[in-house]
PDB file of C-alpha atoms in Angstrom:
ATOM      1  CA  MET X 101     -20.158  17.000 -21.535  1.00  0.00           C
ATOM      2  CA  ALA X 102     -20.796  13.825 -19.092  1.00  0.00           C
ATOM      3  CA  ARG X 103     -17.220  12.655 -19.709  1.00  0.00           C
ATOM      4  CA  GLY X 104     -15.916  15.807 -18.495  1.00  0.00           C
ATOM      5  CA  ARG X 105     -17.054  14.591 -14.912  1.00  0.00           C
ATOM      6  CA  ALA X 106     -14.702  11.813 -15.099  1.00  0.00           C
ATOM      7  CA  ASP X 107     -12.290  12.798 -12.674  1.00  0.00           C
ATOM      8  CA  ASP X 108     -14.779  14.527 -10.484  1.00  0.00           C
ATOM      9  CA  PRO X 109     -14.972  12.470  -7.212  1.00  0.00           C
ATOM     10  CA  ASP X 110     -17.980  14.040  -5.959  1.00  0.00           C
ATOM     11  CA  HIS X 111     -19.880  12.833  -8.925  1.00  0.00           C
ATOM     12  CA  GLY X 112     -18.395   9.454  -8.374  1.00  0.00           C
ATOM     13  CA  VAL X 113     -20.041   9.639  -4.920  1.00  0.00           C
ATOM     14  CA  GLU X 114     -23.415  10.517  -6.521  1.00  0.00           C
ATOM     15  CA  LEU X 115     -22.975   7.563  -8.691  1.00  0.00           C
ATOM     16  CA  LEU X 116     -22.282   5.105  -5.879  1.00  0.00           C
ATOM     17  CA  TRP X 117     -24.799   6.428  -3.549  1.00  0.00           C
ATOM     18  CA  ARG X 118     -27.875   7.323  -5.567  1.00  0.00           C
ATOM     19  CA  ALA X 119     -29.968   4.166  -4.771  1.00  0.00           C
ATOM     20  CA  GLY X 120     -32.830   4.831  -7.269  1.00  0.00           C
ATOM     21  CA  ASP X 121     -30.269   4.799  -9.970  1.00  0.00           C
ATOM     22  CA  ARG X 122     -28.852   1.256  -9.087  1.00  0.00           C
ATOM     23  CA  GLU X 123     -32.395  -0.241  -9.904  1.00  0.00           C
ATOM     24  CA  PRO X 124     -32.766  -2.552 -13.138  1.00  0.00           C
ATOM     25  CA  ARG X 125     -34.814  -0.661 -15.701  1.00  0.00           C
ATOM     26  CA  GLN X 126     -35.426  -1.775 -19.435  1.00  0.00           C
ATOM     27  CA  GLY X 127     -32.832  -0.903 -22.145  1.00  0.00           C
ATOM     28  CA  LEU X 128     -29.369   0.464 -21.187  1.00  0.00           C
ATOM     29  CA  SER X 129     -28.851   1.328 -17.242  1.00  0.00           C
ATOM     30  CA  LEU X 130     -26.283   1.767 -14.959  1.00  0.00           C
ATOM     31  CA  PRO X 131     -27.000  -1.810 -13.287  1.00  0.00           C
ATOM     32  CA  ARG X 132     -26.660  -3.535 -16.867  1.00  0.00           C
ATOM     33  CA  ILE X 133     -23.706  -1.624 -17.489  1.00  0.00           C
ATOM     34  CA  VAL X 134     -21.712  -2.584 -14.247  1.00  0.00           C
ATOM     35  CA  ARG X 135     -22.783  -6.026 -14.278  1.00  0.00           C
ATOM     36  CA  ALA X 136     -21.401  -6.344 -17.939  1.00  0.00           C
ATOM     37  CA  ALA X 137     -18.201  -4.736 -16.982  1.00  0.00           C
ATOM     38  CA  VAL X 138     -17.613  -7.176 -13.851  1.00  0.00           C
ATOM     39  CA  GLU X 139     -17.957  -9.872 -16.201  1.00  0.00           C
ATOM     40  CA  LEU X 140     -15.876  -8.717 -18.839  1.00  0.00           C
ATOM     41  CA  ALA X 141     -13.166  -7.992 -16.009  1.00  0.00           C
ATOM     42  CA  ASP X 142     -13.933 -11.611 -14.687  1.00  0.00           C
ATOM     43  CA  ASP X 143     -12.873 -13.066 -18.328  1.00  0.00           C
ATOM     44  CA  GLU X 144     -10.138 -10.799 -19.252  1.00  0.00           C
ATOM     45  CA  GLY X 145      -8.632  -9.031 -16.048  1.00  0.00           C
ATOM     46  CA  LEU X 146      -8.785  -5.515 -15.344  1.00  0.00           C
ATOM     47  CA  ALA X 147      -6.363  -4.777 -18.136  1.00  0.00           C
ATOM     48  CA  GLY X 148      -8.910  -5.987 -20.698  1.00  0.00           C
ATOM     49  CA  LEU X 149     -11.647  -3.529 -19.321  1.00  0.00           C
ATOM     50  CA  SER X 150     -12.785  -0.742 -21.568  1.00  0.00           C
ATOM     51  CA  MET X 151     -15.660   1.195 -22.166  1.00  0.00           C
ATOM     52  CA  ARG X 152     -15.747   0.084 -25.697  1.00  0.00           C
ATOM     53  CA  LYS X 153     -15.487  -3.344 -24.994  1.00  0.00           C
ATOM     54  CA  VAL X 154     -18.423  -3.011 -22.058  1.00  0.00           C
ATOM     55  CA  ALA X 155     -20.769  -1.310 -24.920  1.00  0.00           C
ATOM     56  CA  ASP X 156     -19.721  -4.141 -27.578  1.00  0.00           C
ATOM     57  CA  ARG X 157     -21.233  -6.774 -24.927  1.00  0.00           C
ATOM     58  CA  LEU X 158     -24.481  -4.908 -24.289  1.00  0.00           C
ATOM     59  CA  GLY X 159     -24.946  -3.957 -27.976  1.00  0.00           C
ATOM     60  CA  PHE X 160     -24.669  -0.355 -27.671  1.00  0.00           C
ATOM     61  CA  THR X 161     -22.605   2.631 -28.700  1.00  0.00           C
ATOM     62  CA  THR X 162     -19.451   3.445 -26.396  1.00  0.00           C
ATOM     63  CA  MET X 163     -21.031   7.031 -26.426  1.00  0.00           C
ATOM     64  CA  SER X 164     -24.203   5.633 -24.927  1.00  0.00           C
ATOM     65  CA  LEU X 165     -22.281   4.588 -21.938  1.00  0.00           C
ATOM     66  CA  TYR X 166     -20.947   8.047 -20.972  1.00  0.00           C
ATOM     67  CA  ARG X 167     -24.874   9.056 -20.445  1.00  0.00           C
ATOM     68  CA  HIS X 168     -24.699   6.820 -17.479  1.00  0.00           C
ATOM     69  CA  VAL X 169     -20.996   6.836 -16.282  1.00  0.00           C
ATOM     70  CA  PRO X 170     -18.436   9.375 -16.859  1.00  0.00           C
ATOM     71  CA  GLY X 171     -15.470   7.007 -17.505  1.00  0.00           C
ATOM     72  CA  ARG X 172     -13.544   3.961 -16.822  1.00  0.00           C
ATOM     73  CA  GLY X 173     -12.223   5.043 -13.323  1.00  0.00           C
ATOM     74  CA  GLN X 174     -15.745   5.417 -11.946  1.00  0.00           C
ATOM     75  CA  LEU X 175     -16.968   2.446 -13.489  1.00  0.00           C
ATOM     76  CA  VAL X 176     -14.239   0.504 -11.651  1.00  0.00           C
ATOM     77  CA  ASP X 177     -15.442   2.021  -8.538  1.00  0.00           C
ATOM     78  CA  LEU X 178     -19.257   0.841  -9.240  1.00  0.00           C
ATOM     79  CA  MET X 179     -17.784  -2.481 -10.164  1.00  0.00           C
ATOM     80  CA  LEU X 180     -15.846  -2.639  -6.654  1.00  0.00           C
ATOM     81  CA  ASP X 181     -19.005  -2.023  -4.912  1.00  0.00           C
ATOM     82  CA  GLU X 182     -21.112  -4.387  -6.942  1.00  0.00           C
ATOM     83  CA  VAL X 183     -18.927  -7.313  -6.148  1.00  0.00           C
ATOM     84  CA  LEU X 184     -18.675  -6.430  -2.432  1.00  0.00           C
ATOM     85  CA  GLY X 185     -22.326  -6.718  -2.149  1.00  0.00           C
ATOM     86  CA  GLU X 186     -21.757 -10.418  -2.756  1.00  0.00           C
ATOM     87  CA  HIS X 187     -20.588 -10.827   1.100  1.00  0.00           C
ATOM     88  CA  PRO X 188     -23.207 -12.700   2.941  1.00  0.00           C
ATOM     89  CA  GLN X 189     -25.004 -11.474   6.155  1.00  0.00           C
ATOM     90  CA  PRO X 190     -22.223 -10.952   8.621  1.00  0.00           C
ATOM     91  CA  MET X 191     -22.060 -13.114  11.876  1.00  0.00           C
ATOM     92  CA  GLU X 192     -23.576 -11.133  15.104  1.00  0.00           C
ATOM     93  CA  THR X 193     -22.314 -13.649  17.494  1.00  0.00           C
ATOM     94  CA  GLY X 194     -19.028 -15.251  18.400  1.00  0.00           C
ATOM     95  CA  GLY X 195     -15.691 -13.894  19.196  1.00  0.00           C
ATOM     96  CA  TRP X 196     -13.834 -11.338  17.513  1.00  0.00           C
ATOM     97  CA  ARG X 197     -11.328 -13.804  16.133  1.00  0.00           C
ATOM     98  CA  ALA X 198     -14.070 -16.022  14.551  1.00  0.00           C
ATOM     99  CA  ARG X 199     -15.942 -13.044  13.109  1.00  0.00           C
ATOM    100  CA  LEU X 200     -12.812 -11.362  11.669  1.00  0.00           C
ATOM    101  CA  GLU X 201     -11.586 -14.650  10.084  1.00  0.00           C
ATOM    102  CA  ALA X 202     -15.044 -15.443   8.481  1.00  0.00           C
ATOM    103  CA  VAL X 203     -15.355 -12.256   6.753  1.00  0.00           C
ATOM    104  CA  ALA X 204     -11.692 -12.456   5.519  1.00  0.00           C
ATOM    105  CA  ARG X 205     -12.600 -15.903   4.137  1.00  0.00           C
ATOM    106  CA  HIS X 206     -15.802 -14.574   2.466  1.00  0.00           C
ATOM    107  CA  ALA X 207     -13.370 -11.628   0.852  1.00  0.00           C
ATOM    108  CA  TRP X 208     -11.053 -14.238  -0.283  1.00  0.00           C
ATOM    109  CA  GLU X 209     -13.804 -16.120  -2.091  1.00  0.00           C
ATOM    110  CA  ILE X 210     -14.956 -13.258  -3.564  1.00  0.00           C
ATOM    111  CA  ARG X 211     -11.545 -12.670  -4.718  1.00  0.00           C
ATOM    112  CA  LYS X 212     -11.199 -16.120  -6.340  1.00  0.00           C
ATOM    113  CA  ARG X 213     -14.423 -15.207  -8.322  1.00  0.00           C
ATOM    114  CA  HIS X 214     -13.344 -11.615  -9.229  1.00  0.00           C
ATOM    115  CA  PRO X 215      -9.371 -11.756  -9.254  1.00  0.00           C
ATOM    116  CA  TRP X 216      -9.440  -8.313 -10.752  1.00  0.00           C
ATOM    117  CA  LEU X 217     -10.431  -6.901  -7.305  1.00  0.00           C
ATOM    118  CA  ALA X 218      -6.609  -7.132  -6.213  1.00  0.00           C
ATOM    119  CA  GLU X 219      -5.709  -5.218  -9.563  1.00  0.00           C
ATOM    120  CA  VAL X 220      -7.392  -2.046  -8.511  1.00  0.00           C
ATOM    121  CA  ARG X 221      -4.674  -0.095  -7.223  1.00  0.00           C
ATOM    122  CA  GLY X 222      -4.480   3.283  -5.684  1.00  0.00           C
ATOM    123  CA  SER X 223      -5.778   5.061  -2.548  1.00  0.00           C
ATOM    124  CA  ARG X 224      -8.391   7.515  -3.952  1.00  0.00           C
ATOM    125  CA  HIS X 225     -11.148   4.961  -4.911  1.00  0.00           C
ATOM    126  CA  VAL X 226     -14.469   6.392  -3.714  1.00  0.00           C
ATOM    127  CA  PRO X 227     -16.307   3.823  -1.733  1.00  0.00           C
ATOM    128  CA  GLY X 228     -20.019   3.194  -2.009  1.00  0.00           C
ATOM    129  CA  PRO X 229     -22.515   1.942   0.283  1.00  0.00           C
ATOM    130  CA  ASN X 230     -21.435  -1.886  -0.024  1.00  0.00           C
ATOM    131  CA  ALA X 231     -17.763  -1.168   0.661  1.00  0.00           C
ATOM    132  CA  VAL X 232     -18.621   1.216   3.535  1.00  0.00           C
ATOM    133  CA  ALA X 233     -20.976  -1.640   5.257  1.00  0.00           C
ATOM    134  CA  HIS X 234     -18.196  -4.248   4.582  1.00  0.00           C
ATOM    135  CA  TYR X 235     -15.194  -1.840   6.172  1.00  0.00           C
ATOM    136  CA  ASP X 236     -17.762  -1.028   9.044  1.00  0.00           C
ATOM    137  CA  TYR X 237     -18.237  -4.830  10.021  1.00  0.00           C
ATOM    138  CA  MET X 238     -14.816  -5.204   9.815  1.00  0.00           C
ATOM    139  CA  LEU X 239     -14.008  -2.682  12.493  1.00  0.00           C
ATOM    140  CA  SER X 240     -17.129  -3.882  14.398  1.00  0.00           C
ATOM    141  CA  THR X 241     -15.215  -7.275  15.128  1.00  0.00           C
ATOM    142  CA  LEU X 242     -12.646  -5.771  17.039  1.00  0.00           C
ATOM    143  CA  ALA X 243     -14.364  -2.867  18.581  1.00  0.00           C
ATOM    144  CA  GLY X 244     -15.137  -4.520  21.752  1.00  0.00           C
ATOM    145  CA  THR X 245     -11.490  -5.778  22.679  1.00  0.00           C
ATOM    146  CA  ALA X 246      -9.077  -3.580  24.518  1.00  0.00           C
ATOM    147  CA  LEU X 247      -7.228  -2.471  21.306  1.00  0.00           C
ATOM    148  CA  ARG X 248      -6.694   1.188  20.810  1.00  0.00           C
ATOM    149  CA  PRO X 249      -9.102   2.777  18.222  1.00  0.00           C
ATOM    150  CA  SER X 250      -5.781   3.384  15.901  1.00  0.00           C
ATOM    151  CA  GLU X 251      -4.868  -0.555  16.443  1.00  0.00           C
ATOM    152  CA  VAL X 252      -8.304  -1.659  15.343  1.00  0.00           C
ATOM    153  CA  ILE X 253      -7.874   0.313  12.013  1.00  0.00           C
ATOM    154  CA  ALA X 254      -4.596  -0.847  11.838  1.00  0.00           C
ATOM    155  CA  VAL X 255      -5.348  -4.346  11.893  1.00  0.00           C
ATOM    156  CA  VAL X 256      -8.449  -4.144   9.733  1.00  0.00           C
ATOM    157  CA  GLY X 257      -6.219  -2.596   6.985  1.00  0.00           C
ATOM    158  CA  MET X 258      -3.360  -5.107   7.573  1.00  0.00           C
ATOM    159  CA  VAL X 259      -6.036  -8.290   7.002  1.00  0.00           C
ATOM    160  CA  GLY X 260      -7.283  -6.366   3.872  1.00  0.00           C
ATOM    161  CA  ARG X 261      -3.888  -6.035   2.439  1.00  0.00           C
ATOM    162  CA  PHE X 262      -3.100  -9.706   3.420  1.00  0.00           C
ATOM    163  CA  VAL X 263      -6.143 -10.908   1.262  1.00  0.00           C
ATOM    164  CA  ASP X 264      -5.231  -8.624  -1.556  1.00  0.00           C
ATOM    165  CA  ALA X 265      -1.873  -9.695  -1.622  1.00  0.00           C
ATOM    166  CA  GLU X 266      -2.921 -13.302  -1.746  1.00  0.00           C
ATOM    167  CA  ALA X 267      -5.464 -12.463  -4.535  1.00  0.00           C
ATOM    168  CA  LEU X 268      -2.702 -10.744  -6.528  1.00  0.00           C
ATOM    169  CA  VAL X 269      -0.913 -13.976  -6.982  1.00  0.00           C
ATOM    170  CA  LEU X 270      -3.719 -15.620  -8.011  1.00  0.00           C
ATOM    171  CA  VAL X 271      -4.135 -12.938 -10.792  1.00  0.00           C
ATOM    172  CA  GLU X 272      -0.612 -13.103 -11.938  1.00  0.00           C
ATOM    173  CA  THR X 273      -1.057 -16.912 -11.951  1.00  0.00           C
ATOM    174  CA  ARG X 274      -4.166 -16.861 -13.944  1.00  0.00           C
ATOM    175  CA  ARG X 275      -2.585 -14.095 -16.347  1.00  0.00           C
ATOM    176  CA  GLU X 276       0.485 -16.149 -17.158  1.00  0.00           C
ATOM    177  CA  GLU X 277      -1.916 -19.259 -17.742  1.00  0.00           C
ATOM    178  CA  ARG X 278      -4.035 -17.620 -20.249  1.00  0.00           C
ATOM    179  CA  ARG X 279      -1.171 -16.153 -21.986  1.00  0.00           C
ATOM    180  CA  SER X 280       0.937 -19.254 -22.342  1.00  0.00           C
ATOM    181  CA  GLY X 281      -1.920 -21.897 -22.437  1.00  0.00           C
ATOM    182  CA  VAL X 282       0.155 -23.716 -20.003  1.00  0.00           C
ATOM    183  CA  SER X 283      -0.858 -24.298 -16.040  1.00  0.00           C
ATOM    184  CA  GLU X 284       1.356 -23.440 -13.360  1.00  0.00           C
ATOM    185  CA  GLU X 285       1.892 -27.032 -12.463  1.00  0.00           C
ATOM    186  CA  GLU X 286       3.045 -28.002 -16.053  1.00  0.00           C
ATOM    187  CA  TRP X 287       5.246 -24.949 -16.415  1.00  0.00           C
ATOM    188  CA  TRP X 288       7.282 -25.900 -12.992  1.00  0.00           C
ATOM    189  CA  GLY X 289       6.915 -29.695 -13.643  1.00  0.00           C
ATOM    190  CA  SER X 290       8.845 -29.109 -16.868  1.00  0.00           C
ATOM    191  CA  ARG X 291      11.957 -27.244 -15.407  1.00  0.00           C
ATOM    192  CA  ASP X 292      14.349 -30.053 -14.845  1.00  0.00           C
ATOM    193  CA  SER X 293      17.047 -28.321 -16.044  1.00  0.00           C
ATOM    194  CA  LEU X 294      16.625 -26.242 -12.987  1.00  0.00           C
ATOM    195  CA  TYR X 295      16.116 -28.905 -10.571  1.00  0.00           C
ATOM    196  CA  GLU X 296      19.477 -30.888 -11.567  1.00  0.00           C
ATOM    197  CA  ARG X 297      21.222 -27.697 -10.574  1.00  0.00           C
ATOM    198  CA  LEU X 298      20.114 -27.303  -6.910  1.00  0.00           C
ATOM    199  CA  ASP X 299      21.715 -30.174  -4.947  1.00  0.00           C
ATOM    200  CA  ARG X 300      24.306 -27.851  -4.161  1.00  0.00           C
ATOM    201  CA  TYR X 301      22.233 -26.063  -1.714  1.00  0.00           C
ATOM    202  CA  PRO X 302      22.044 -27.901   1.720  1.00  0.00           C
ATOM    203  CA  THR X 303      18.785 -26.461   3.109  1.00  0.00           C
ATOM    204  CA  LEU X 304      16.665 -26.357   0.005  1.00  0.00           C
ATOM    205  CA  SER X 305      17.832 -30.252  -0.666  1.00  0.00           C
ATOM    206  CA  HIS X 306      17.075 -30.987   3.024  1.00  0.00           C
ATOM    207  CA  LEU X 307      13.653 -29.701   2.706  1.00  0.00           C
ATOM    208  CA  TRP X 308      13.093 -31.220  -0.438  1.00  0.00           C
ATOM    209  CA  THR X 309      14.025 -34.564   0.567  1.00  0.00           C
ATOM    210  CA  ALA X 310      11.822 -34.315   3.580  1.00  0.00           C
ATOM    211  CA  GLY X 311       9.053 -33.661   1.348  1.00  0.00           C
ATOM    212  CA  GLY X 312       8.642 -30.161   2.067  1.00  0.00           C
ATOM    213  CA  TRP X 313       6.961 -29.449  -1.544  1.00  0.00           C
ATOM    214  CA  ASP X 314       4.950 -32.565  -1.668  1.00  0.00           C
ATOM    215  CA  HIS X 315       2.124 -31.371   0.414  1.00  0.00           C
ATOM    216  CA  PRO X 316       2.472 -27.530   0.507  1.00  0.00           C
ATOM    217  CA  GLU X 317       0.750 -25.329   2.893  1.00  0.00           C
ATOM    218  CA  ASP X 318      -2.405 -23.671   1.507  1.00  0.00           C
ATOM    219  CA  SER X 319      -0.790 -20.280   1.401  1.00  0.00           C
ATOM    220  CA  PHE X 320      -3.994 -18.067   2.234  1.00  0.00           C
ATOM    221  CA  ASP X 321      -4.994 -20.615   5.247  1.00  0.00           C
ATOM    222  CA  PHE X 322      -1.590 -20.710   6.850  1.00  0.00           C
ATOM    223  CA  GLY X 323      -1.050 -16.767   6.338  1.00  0.00           C
ATOM    224  CA  LEU X 324      -4.394 -15.652   7.923  1.00  0.00           C
ATOM    225  CA  ARG X 325      -4.102 -18.034  10.753  1.00  0.00           C
ATOM    226  CA  ARG X 326      -0.572 -16.580  11.656  1.00  0.00           C
ATOM    227  CA  LEU X 327      -1.850 -13.298  10.986  1.00  0.00           C
ATOM    228  CA  LEU X 328      -4.485 -13.715  13.508  1.00  0.00           C
ATOM    229  CA  ASP X 329      -2.270 -15.254  15.930  1.00  0.00           C
ATOM    230  CA  GLY X 330      -0.269 -12.379  16.184  1.00  0.00           C
ATOM    231  CA  VAL X 331      -3.346 -10.251  16.615  1.00  0.00           C
ATOM    232  CA  GLU X 332      -4.570 -12.258  19.308  1.00  0.00           C
ATOM    233  CA  VAL X 333      -1.189 -11.801  21.096  1.00  0.00           C
ATOM    234  CA  LEU X 334      -1.816  -8.083  20.912  1.00  0.00           C
ATOM    235  CA  VAL X 335      -5.249  -8.401  22.082  1.00  0.00           C
ATOM    236  CA  ARG X 336      -4.235 -10.460  25.135  1.00  0.00           C
ATOM    237  CA  LYS X 337      -1.785  -7.839  25.970  1.00  0.00           C
ATOM    238  CA  ARG X 338      -3.929  -4.994  25.690  1.00  0.00           C
ATOM    239  CA  ASP X 339      -6.446  -7.068  28.055  1.00  0.00           C
ATOM    240  CA  GLU X 340      -3.850  -7.383  30.671  1.00  0.00           C
ATOM    241  CA  ILE X 341      -3.258  -3.630  30.659  1.00  0.00           C
ATOM    242  CA  ARG X 342      -6.968  -2.970  30.601  1.00  0.00           C
ATOM    243  CA  ASP X 343      -7.329  -5.086  33.695  1.00  0.00           C
ATOM    244  CA  GLU X 344      -4.922  -2.964  35.740  1.00  0.00           C
ATOM    245  CA  LYS X 345      -6.292  -0.491  38.376  1.00  0.00           C
ATOM    246  CA  CYS X 346      -4.947   2.939  39.623  1.00  0.00           C
ATOM    247  CA  ALA X 347      -3.171   2.966  42.495  1.00  0.00           C
ATOM    248  CA  GLU X 348      -4.649   6.045  43.893  1.00  0.00           C
ATOM    249  CA  CYS X 349      -8.282   6.189  42.746  1.00  0.00           C
ATOM    250  CA  GLY X 350      -8.938   2.326  41.691  1.00  0.00           C
ATOM    251  CA  GLY X 351      -9.979   3.448  38.113  1.00  0.00           C
ATOM    252  CA  PRO X 352      -8.792   1.541  35.081  1.00  0.00           C
ATOM    253  CA  LEU X 353      -5.537   2.341  33.488  1.00  0.00           C
ATOM    254  CA  GLU X 354      -5.195   3.204  30.030  1.00  0.00           C
ATOM    255  CA  PRO X 355      -2.028   2.164  27.977  1.00  0.00           C
ATOM    256  CA  ALA X 356       0.669   4.804  27.912  1.00  0.00           C
ATOM    257  CA  PRO X 357       1.682   5.995  24.520  1.00  0.00           C
ATOM    258  CA  SER X 358       5.359   4.888  25.621  1.00  0.00           C
ATOM    259  CA  GLY X 359       3.922   1.340  26.155  1.00  0.00           C
ATOM    260  CA  ARG X 360       5.772   1.324  29.724  1.00  0.00           C
ATOM    261  CA  PRO X 361       3.538   0.440  32.339  1.00  0.00           C
ATOM    262  CA  ARG X 362       1.290   2.966  34.099  1.00  0.00           C
ATOM    263  CA  VAL X 363       0.727   3.148  37.992  1.00  0.00           C
ATOM    264  CA  TYR X 364      -1.605   6.239  38.187  1.00  0.00           C
ATOM    265  CA  CYS X 365      -4.613   7.110  35.466  1.00  0.00           C
ATOM    266  CA  SER X 366      -3.849  10.748  35.476  1.00  0.00           C
ATOM    267  CA  ARG X 367      -1.458  13.594  36.451  1.00  0.00           C
ATOM    268  CA  ALA X 368      -3.909  14.475  39.325  1.00  0.00           C
ATOM    269  CA  CYS X 369      -3.891  11.078  40.792  1.00  0.00           C
ATOM    270  CA  GLN X 370      -0.265  10.771  40.799  1.00  0.00           C
ATOM    271  CA  GLN X 371       0.019  14.174  42.502  1.00  0.00           C
ATOM    272  CA  ARG X 372      -2.509  13.365  45.260  1.00  0.00           C
ATOM    273  CA  ALA X 373      -0.452  10.072  45.994  1.00  0.00           C
ATOM    274  CA  TYR X 374       2.739  12.249  46.256  1.00  0.00           C
ATOM    275  CA  ARG X 375       1.347  14.855  48.630  1.00  0.00           C
ATOM    276  CA  ARG X 376      -0.193  11.649  50.724  1.00  0.00           C
ATOM    277  CA  ARG X 377       3.297  10.010  50.914  1.00  0.00           C
ATOM    278  CA  ARG X 378       5.066  13.418  51.749  1.00  0.00           C
ATOM    279  CA  ASN X 379       2.693  14.445  54.562  1.00  0.00           C
ATOM    280  CA  GLY X 380       2.989  11.132  56.156  1.00  0.00           C
TER     281      GLY X 380
END
């Protein structure tokens, strides 16, 4: 009967948020199941995760696991929240950029330890307390800026997707190395038959000769910095708009939806200014 709840998102909320059930206990318990599942996914990727394999690791029957968690989907949600609890205490001081960069780098370190995180796809994974706390902190790094609320949410989503995209490359690389037994460097280093055909491409050849591939940029570090550079440009733009005052009442001007500069903070101020000009 417990397995019938595997597709019930409300039951997933109960599993994730019942703190008492997350406490370690003797014998088979939800915390032990989740930890074993995380270790299995670390070793074999998300494709290698199954209720049977988790049960084998713990020395129990598969059916005994279903008394604690209804199915694989909800187990993955529990695993997500477990590893997101590895985030260190967030920075409470510093500017928005330093704080957002720090939490993104922590997220990257967690994904290097648990690459399968990037394999969790879909938009209907119920978040647990660690996931919500992590998301709330990321939002808070930008809450004091002049960004619009929708822009704060969009920036945090963009940074999160960037971290996951980089982690997915890591997942694919490790999967191929595990499958073939050949490292990425060894595989590409053996492609002489390809390299001898590339001298007909001038730009590629120029960059090769100039040493562009000798010391490649760290893709995560380079990408994160350039991403935050773009956000910083937007924050400064919004700060400039926020500093502007209404020509009638002197109050702050909110950015117009169209993006065009505003002169008055409201329709009422615009009408008062018009009447004053008309009456002389």
